[in-house]
Short mmCIF file of C-alpha atoms in Angstrom, two decimals:
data_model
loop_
_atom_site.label_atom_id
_atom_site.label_comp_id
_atom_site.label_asym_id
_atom_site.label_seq_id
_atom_site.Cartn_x
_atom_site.Cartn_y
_atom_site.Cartn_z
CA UNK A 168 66.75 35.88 53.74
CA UNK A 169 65.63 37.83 57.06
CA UNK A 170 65.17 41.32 56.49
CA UNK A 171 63.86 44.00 58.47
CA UNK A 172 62.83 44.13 62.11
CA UNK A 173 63.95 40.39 62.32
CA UNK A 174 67.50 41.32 61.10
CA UNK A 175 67.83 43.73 63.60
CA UNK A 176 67.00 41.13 66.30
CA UNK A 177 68.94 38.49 64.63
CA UNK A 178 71.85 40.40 64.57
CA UNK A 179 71.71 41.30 67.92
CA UNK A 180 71.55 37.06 69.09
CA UNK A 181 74.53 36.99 67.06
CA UNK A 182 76.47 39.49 69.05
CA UNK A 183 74.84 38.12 72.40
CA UNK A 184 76.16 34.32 71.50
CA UNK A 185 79.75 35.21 70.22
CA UNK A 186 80.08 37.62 73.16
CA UNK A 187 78.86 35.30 75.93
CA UNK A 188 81.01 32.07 74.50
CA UNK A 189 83.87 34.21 74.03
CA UNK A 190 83.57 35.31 77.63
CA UNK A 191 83.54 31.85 78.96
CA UNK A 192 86.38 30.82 76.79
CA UNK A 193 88.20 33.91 78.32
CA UNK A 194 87.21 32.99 81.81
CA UNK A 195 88.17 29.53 81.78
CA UNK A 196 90.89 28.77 79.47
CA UNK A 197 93.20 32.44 79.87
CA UNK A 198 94.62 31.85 76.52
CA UNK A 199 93.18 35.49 75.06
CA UNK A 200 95.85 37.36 76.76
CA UNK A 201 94.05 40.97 75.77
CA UNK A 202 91.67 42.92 78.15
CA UNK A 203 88.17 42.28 76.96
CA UNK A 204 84.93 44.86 77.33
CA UNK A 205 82.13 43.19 76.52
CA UNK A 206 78.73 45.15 75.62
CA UNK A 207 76.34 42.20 76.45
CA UNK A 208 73.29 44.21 77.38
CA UNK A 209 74.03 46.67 75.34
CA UNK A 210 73.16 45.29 71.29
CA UNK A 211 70.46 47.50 70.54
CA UNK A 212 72.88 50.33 70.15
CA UNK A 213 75.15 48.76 67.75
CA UNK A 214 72.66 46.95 65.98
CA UNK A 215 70.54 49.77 65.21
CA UNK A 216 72.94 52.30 64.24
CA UNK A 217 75.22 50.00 62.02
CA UNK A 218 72.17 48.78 60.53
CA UNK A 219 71.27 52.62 59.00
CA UNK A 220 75.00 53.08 57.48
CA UNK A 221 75.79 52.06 54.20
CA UNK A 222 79.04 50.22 53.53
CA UNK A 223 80.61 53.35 52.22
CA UNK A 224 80.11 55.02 55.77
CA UNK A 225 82.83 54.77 58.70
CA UNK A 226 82.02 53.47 61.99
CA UNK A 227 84.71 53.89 64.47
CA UNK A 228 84.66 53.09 68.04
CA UNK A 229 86.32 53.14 71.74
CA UNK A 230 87.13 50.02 73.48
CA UNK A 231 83.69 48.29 73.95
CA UNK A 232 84.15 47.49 70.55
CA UNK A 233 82.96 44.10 69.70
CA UNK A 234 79.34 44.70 69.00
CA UNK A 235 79.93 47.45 66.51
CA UNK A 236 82.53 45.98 64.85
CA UNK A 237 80.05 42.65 64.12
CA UNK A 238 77.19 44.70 63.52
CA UNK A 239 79.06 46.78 60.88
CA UNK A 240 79.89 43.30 58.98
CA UNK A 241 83.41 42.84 60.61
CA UNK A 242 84.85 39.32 60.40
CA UNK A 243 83.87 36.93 63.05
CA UNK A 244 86.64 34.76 62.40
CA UNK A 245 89.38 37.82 61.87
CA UNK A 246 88.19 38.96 65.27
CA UNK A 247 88.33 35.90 67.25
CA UNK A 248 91.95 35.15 66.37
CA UNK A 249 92.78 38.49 67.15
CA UNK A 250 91.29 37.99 70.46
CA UNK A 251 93.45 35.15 70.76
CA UNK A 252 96.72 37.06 69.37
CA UNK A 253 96.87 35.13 66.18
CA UNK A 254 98.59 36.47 63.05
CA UNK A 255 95.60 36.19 61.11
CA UNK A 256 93.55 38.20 63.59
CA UNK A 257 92.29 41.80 62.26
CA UNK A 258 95.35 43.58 63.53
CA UNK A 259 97.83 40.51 63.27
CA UNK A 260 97.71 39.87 66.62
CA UNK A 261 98.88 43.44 68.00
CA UNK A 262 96.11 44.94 69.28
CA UNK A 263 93.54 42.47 70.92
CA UNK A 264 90.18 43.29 71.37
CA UNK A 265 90.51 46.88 71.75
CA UNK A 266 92.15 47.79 68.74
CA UNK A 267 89.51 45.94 65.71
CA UNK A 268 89.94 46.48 62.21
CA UNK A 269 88.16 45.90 58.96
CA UNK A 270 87.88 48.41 56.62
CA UNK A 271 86.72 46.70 53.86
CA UNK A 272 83.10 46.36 56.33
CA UNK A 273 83.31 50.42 56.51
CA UNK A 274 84.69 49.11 60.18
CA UNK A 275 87.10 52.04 60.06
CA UNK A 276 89.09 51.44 64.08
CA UNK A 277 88.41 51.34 67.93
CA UNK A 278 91.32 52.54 70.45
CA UNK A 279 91.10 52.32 74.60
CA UNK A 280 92.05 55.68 74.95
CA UNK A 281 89.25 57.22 76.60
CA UNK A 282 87.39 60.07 73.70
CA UNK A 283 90.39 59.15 70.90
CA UNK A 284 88.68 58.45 67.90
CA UNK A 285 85.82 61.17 68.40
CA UNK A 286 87.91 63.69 66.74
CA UNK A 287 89.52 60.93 63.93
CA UNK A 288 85.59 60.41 63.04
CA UNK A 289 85.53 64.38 62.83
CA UNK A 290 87.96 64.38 60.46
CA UNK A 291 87.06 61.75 58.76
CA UNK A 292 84.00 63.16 57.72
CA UNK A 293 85.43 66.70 57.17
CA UNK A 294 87.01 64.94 54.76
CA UNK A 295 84.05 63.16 53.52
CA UNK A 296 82.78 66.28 52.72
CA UNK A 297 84.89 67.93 51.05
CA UNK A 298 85.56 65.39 48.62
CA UNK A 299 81.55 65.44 48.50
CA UNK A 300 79.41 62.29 48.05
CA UNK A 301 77.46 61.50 51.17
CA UNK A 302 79.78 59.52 52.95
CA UNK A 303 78.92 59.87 57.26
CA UNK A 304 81.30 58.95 59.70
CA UNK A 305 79.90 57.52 62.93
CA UNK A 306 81.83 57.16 66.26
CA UNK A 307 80.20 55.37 69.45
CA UNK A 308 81.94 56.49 72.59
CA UNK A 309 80.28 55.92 76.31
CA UNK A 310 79.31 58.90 78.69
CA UNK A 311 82.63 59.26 80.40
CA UNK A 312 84.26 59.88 77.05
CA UNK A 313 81.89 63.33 77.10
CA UNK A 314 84.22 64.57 80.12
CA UNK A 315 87.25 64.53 77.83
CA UNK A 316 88.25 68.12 76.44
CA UNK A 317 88.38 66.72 72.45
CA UNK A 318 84.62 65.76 72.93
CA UNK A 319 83.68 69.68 73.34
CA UNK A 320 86.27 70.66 70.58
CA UNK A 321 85.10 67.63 68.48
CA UNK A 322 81.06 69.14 68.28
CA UNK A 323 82.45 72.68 67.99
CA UNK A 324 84.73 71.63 64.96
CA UNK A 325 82.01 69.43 63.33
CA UNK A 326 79.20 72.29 64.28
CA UNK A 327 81.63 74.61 62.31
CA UNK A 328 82.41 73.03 59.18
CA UNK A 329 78.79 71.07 59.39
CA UNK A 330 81.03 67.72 58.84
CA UNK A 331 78.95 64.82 57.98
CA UNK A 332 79.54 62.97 61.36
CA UNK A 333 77.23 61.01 64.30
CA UNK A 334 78.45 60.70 67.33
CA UNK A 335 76.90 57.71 69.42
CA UNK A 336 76.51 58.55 73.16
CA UNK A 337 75.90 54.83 75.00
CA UNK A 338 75.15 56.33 77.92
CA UNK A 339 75.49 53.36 80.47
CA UNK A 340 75.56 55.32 83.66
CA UNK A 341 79.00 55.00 84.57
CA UNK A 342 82.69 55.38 83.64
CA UNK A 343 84.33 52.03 84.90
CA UNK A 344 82.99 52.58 88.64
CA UNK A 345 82.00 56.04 88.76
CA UNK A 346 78.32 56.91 88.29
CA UNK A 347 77.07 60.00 85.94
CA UNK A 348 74.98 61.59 88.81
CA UNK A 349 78.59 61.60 90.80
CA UNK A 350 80.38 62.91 88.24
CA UNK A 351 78.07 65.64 86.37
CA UNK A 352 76.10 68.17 87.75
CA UNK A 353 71.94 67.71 87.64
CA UNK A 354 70.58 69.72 85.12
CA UNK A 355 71.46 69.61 81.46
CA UNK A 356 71.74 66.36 79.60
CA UNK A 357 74.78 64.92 77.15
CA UNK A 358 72.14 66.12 74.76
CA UNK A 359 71.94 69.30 75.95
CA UNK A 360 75.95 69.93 75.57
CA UNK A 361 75.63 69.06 72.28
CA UNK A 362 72.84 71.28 71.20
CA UNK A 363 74.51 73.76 73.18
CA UNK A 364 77.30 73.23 70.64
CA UNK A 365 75.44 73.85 67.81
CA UNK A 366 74.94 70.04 67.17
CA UNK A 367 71.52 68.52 66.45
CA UNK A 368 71.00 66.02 69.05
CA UNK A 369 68.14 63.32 70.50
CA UNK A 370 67.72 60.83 73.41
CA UNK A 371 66.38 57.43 72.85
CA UNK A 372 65.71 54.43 74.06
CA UNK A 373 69.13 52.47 74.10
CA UNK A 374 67.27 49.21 74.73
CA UNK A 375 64.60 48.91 71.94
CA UNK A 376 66.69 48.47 68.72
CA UNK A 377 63.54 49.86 66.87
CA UNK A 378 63.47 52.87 68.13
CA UNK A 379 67.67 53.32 68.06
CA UNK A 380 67.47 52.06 64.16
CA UNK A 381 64.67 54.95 63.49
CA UNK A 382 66.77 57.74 65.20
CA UNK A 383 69.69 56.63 63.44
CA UNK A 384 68.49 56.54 59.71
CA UNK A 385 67.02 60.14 60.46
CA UNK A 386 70.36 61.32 61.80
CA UNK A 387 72.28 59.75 58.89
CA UNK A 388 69.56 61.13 56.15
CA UNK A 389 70.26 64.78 58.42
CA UNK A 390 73.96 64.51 57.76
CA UNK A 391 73.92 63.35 54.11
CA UNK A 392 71.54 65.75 53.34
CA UNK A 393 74.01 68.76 54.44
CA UNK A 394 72.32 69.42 57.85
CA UNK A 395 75.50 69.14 59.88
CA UNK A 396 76.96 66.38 62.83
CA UNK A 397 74.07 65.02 65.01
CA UNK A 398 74.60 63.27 68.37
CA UNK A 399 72.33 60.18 69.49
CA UNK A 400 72.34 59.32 73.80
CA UNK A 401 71.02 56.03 74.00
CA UNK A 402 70.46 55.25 77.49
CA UNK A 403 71.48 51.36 78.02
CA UNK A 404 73.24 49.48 80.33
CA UNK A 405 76.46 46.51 80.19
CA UNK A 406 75.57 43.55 82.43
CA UNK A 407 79.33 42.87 83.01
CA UNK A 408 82.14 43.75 84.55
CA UNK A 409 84.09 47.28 82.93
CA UNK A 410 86.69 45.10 81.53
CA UNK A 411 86.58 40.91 81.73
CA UNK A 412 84.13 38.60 81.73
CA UNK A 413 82.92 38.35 85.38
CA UNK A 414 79.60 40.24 86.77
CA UNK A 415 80.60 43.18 89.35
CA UNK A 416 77.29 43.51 91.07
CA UNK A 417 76.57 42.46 94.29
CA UNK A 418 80.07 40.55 94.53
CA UNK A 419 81.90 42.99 96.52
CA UNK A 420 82.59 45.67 94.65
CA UNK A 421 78.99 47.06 95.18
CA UNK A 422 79.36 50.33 92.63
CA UNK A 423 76.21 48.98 91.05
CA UNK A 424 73.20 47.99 93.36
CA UNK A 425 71.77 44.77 92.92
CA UNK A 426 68.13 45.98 92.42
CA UNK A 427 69.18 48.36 89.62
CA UNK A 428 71.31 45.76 86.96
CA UNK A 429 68.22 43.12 87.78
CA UNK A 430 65.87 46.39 86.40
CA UNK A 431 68.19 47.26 83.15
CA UNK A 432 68.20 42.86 83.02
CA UNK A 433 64.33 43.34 82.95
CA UNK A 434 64.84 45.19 80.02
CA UNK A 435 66.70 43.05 77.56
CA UNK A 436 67.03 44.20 74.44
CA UNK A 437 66.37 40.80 72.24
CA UNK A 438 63.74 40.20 74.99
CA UNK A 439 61.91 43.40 73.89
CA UNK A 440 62.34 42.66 70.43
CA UNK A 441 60.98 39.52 70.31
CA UNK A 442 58.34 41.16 72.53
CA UNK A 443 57.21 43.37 69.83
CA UNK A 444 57.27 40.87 66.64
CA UNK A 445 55.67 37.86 68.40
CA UNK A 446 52.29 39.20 67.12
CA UNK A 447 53.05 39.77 64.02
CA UNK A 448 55.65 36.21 63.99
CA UNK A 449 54.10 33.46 66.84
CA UNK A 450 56.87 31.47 65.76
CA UNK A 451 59.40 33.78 66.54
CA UNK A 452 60.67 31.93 69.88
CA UNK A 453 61.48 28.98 67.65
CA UNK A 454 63.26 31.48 64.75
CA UNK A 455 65.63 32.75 67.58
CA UNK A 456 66.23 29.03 69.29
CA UNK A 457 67.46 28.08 65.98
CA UNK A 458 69.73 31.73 65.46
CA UNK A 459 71.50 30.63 68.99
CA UNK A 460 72.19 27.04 67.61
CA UNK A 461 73.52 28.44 64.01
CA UNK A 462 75.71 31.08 65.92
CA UNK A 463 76.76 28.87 69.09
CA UNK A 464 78.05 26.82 65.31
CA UNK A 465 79.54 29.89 64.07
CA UNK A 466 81.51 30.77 67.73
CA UNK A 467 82.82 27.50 67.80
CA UNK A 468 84.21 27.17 64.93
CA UNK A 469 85.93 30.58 65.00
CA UNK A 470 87.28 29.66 68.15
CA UNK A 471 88.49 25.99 66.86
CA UNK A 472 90.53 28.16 64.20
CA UNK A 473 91.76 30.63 66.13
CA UNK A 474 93.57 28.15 67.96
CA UNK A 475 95.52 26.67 65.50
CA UNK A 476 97.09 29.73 63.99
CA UNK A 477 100.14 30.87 64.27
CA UNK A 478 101.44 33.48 66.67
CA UNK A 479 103.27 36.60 65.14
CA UNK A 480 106.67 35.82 64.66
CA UNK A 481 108.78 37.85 67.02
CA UNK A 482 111.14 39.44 64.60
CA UNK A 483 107.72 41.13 62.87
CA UNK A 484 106.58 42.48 65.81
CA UNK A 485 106.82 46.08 65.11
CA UNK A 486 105.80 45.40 61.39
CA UNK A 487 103.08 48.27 60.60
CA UNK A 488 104.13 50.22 63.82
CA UNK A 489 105.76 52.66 61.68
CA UNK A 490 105.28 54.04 58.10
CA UNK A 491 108.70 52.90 56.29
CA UNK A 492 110.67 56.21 55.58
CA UNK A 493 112.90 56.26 52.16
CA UNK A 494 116.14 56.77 52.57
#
């Protein structure tokens, strides 16, 4: 069984083969009619934090969803098909890839809309607490989600009522097109809003899983142990396109320069990590040739079975859209 720092880096190859297969199925075959937003680049982040919850905690998410939703323990298969708008996909085919599902992983929800499920995390864990336990709620959102209004109310509600929540910053630079340093004044930090708020808060190192799975188990400890919400910024980076499967650097578009997505590139997060254990592990090169073979398997074989279920039938459509009413 792999435990330990080589989970954490095993997980993350798992996340970087589904993500890049299912991106070239989507690219080439335009049967996943769903927009896709992959967080290739980004692993450490999910990885790290999912890896500190226990399966009792919530872990919701916005539309770069994916990642989490693996690293929390969501089904591969579940997900693919729901990719592919299958019936037996997460959501029975209604919601695609920005609306996963699996609570019985502690995967609690993503939705696209930009800074939605901050607040349902907040109340979430309000509610966690005051059924007590120490059940956290964790929501990842990306740094154009802290320009919404609900993320200010969100840390002053959770400041207030100390609710048992994390809120997971994956601060990649930009929303869609539109870098931070146009968009926010120079000067304070996401961090500093948040401790502004009342809300215990750190900046790490998006891209080394060790350090993101350290800060997380001490904000999750913080919040079980009554101390109130806590916010991580990871700094990170996607390496594709806002939505799709394509790259958007230096083809056009030009929103991100060349010189700086070859830098964050430099800076690959499974790269690093089998940086730091090759001492410790010389065979570790071989260990994660042989995790890309098992989950290049384990990709294909989702995929082969998404394909041959059934599509919802169209009469069911709006079955689970609304709560039945007696009458």
């Amino acid at each position: 069984m792999t435990s330990g720092p080589a989970r954490l880096l095993r997980d993350m190859v798992r996340i970087r083969v589904v993500e890049e297969t299912l991106a070239d199925h989507y690219r080439d075959e335009q049967e996943m009619r769903t927009p896709t937003h992959f967080s290739i680049g980004q692993e450490a982040t999910a990885v790290g934090v999912c890896a500190a919850t226990r399966p009792g905690d919530w872990v919701y998410t916005a539309h770069r969803s994916h990642a989490p939703y693996l690293a929390k323990g969501g089904d591969l298969t579940a997900m693919v098909a729901e990719l592919y708008g299958r019936q037996s996909g997460c959501a029975h085919g209604r919601g695609g890839s920005i609306h996963l599902v699996d609570r019985t992983a502690g995967f609690a929800g993503s939705a696209a809309i930009l800074g939605e499920m901050i607040p349902v995390a907040v109340g979430t864990a309000w509610a966690f607490a005051r059924q007590g336990g120490s059940r956290v709620a964790v929501t990842f959102f990306g740094d154009g989600a802290t320009e919404e209004g609900v993320f200010a109310e969100s840390l002053n509600l959770a400041a207030v009522r100390r609710a048992p929540v994390v809120f997971v910053c994956e601060n990649n630079l930009y929303s869609i097109s539109s870098p931070l340093a146009a968009r926010q004044p120079a000067g304070p930090t996401i961090r500093d809003r948040a401790e502004a708020a009342g809300v215990t808060a750190v900046q790490v190192d998006g891209n080394d899983v060790f350090a993101v799975h350290d800060a997380a188990l001490t904000a999750l400890r913080h919040c079980r142990d009554g101390g109130g919400p806590y916010l991580l910024e990871l700094a990170t980076y996607r390496w594709r396109e806002h939505v799709g499967p394509g790259h958007d650097h230096g083809h056009g578009q030009g929103y991100r320069p060349v010189e700086e997505t070859e830098a964050w590139i430099a800076r690959c997060p499974i790269a690093r990590a089998a940086d730091a254990l090759r001492e410790r592990d010389p065979g570790i090169d071989r260990t994660v040739a042989d995790w890309r073979e098992r989950c290049r398997e384990e990709i294909r074989d989702a995929v082969a079975h998404a394909r041959q279920q059934p599509f919802p039938d169209v009469e069911a459509l709006l079955d689970g859209a609304y709560q039945p009413v007696p009458r």
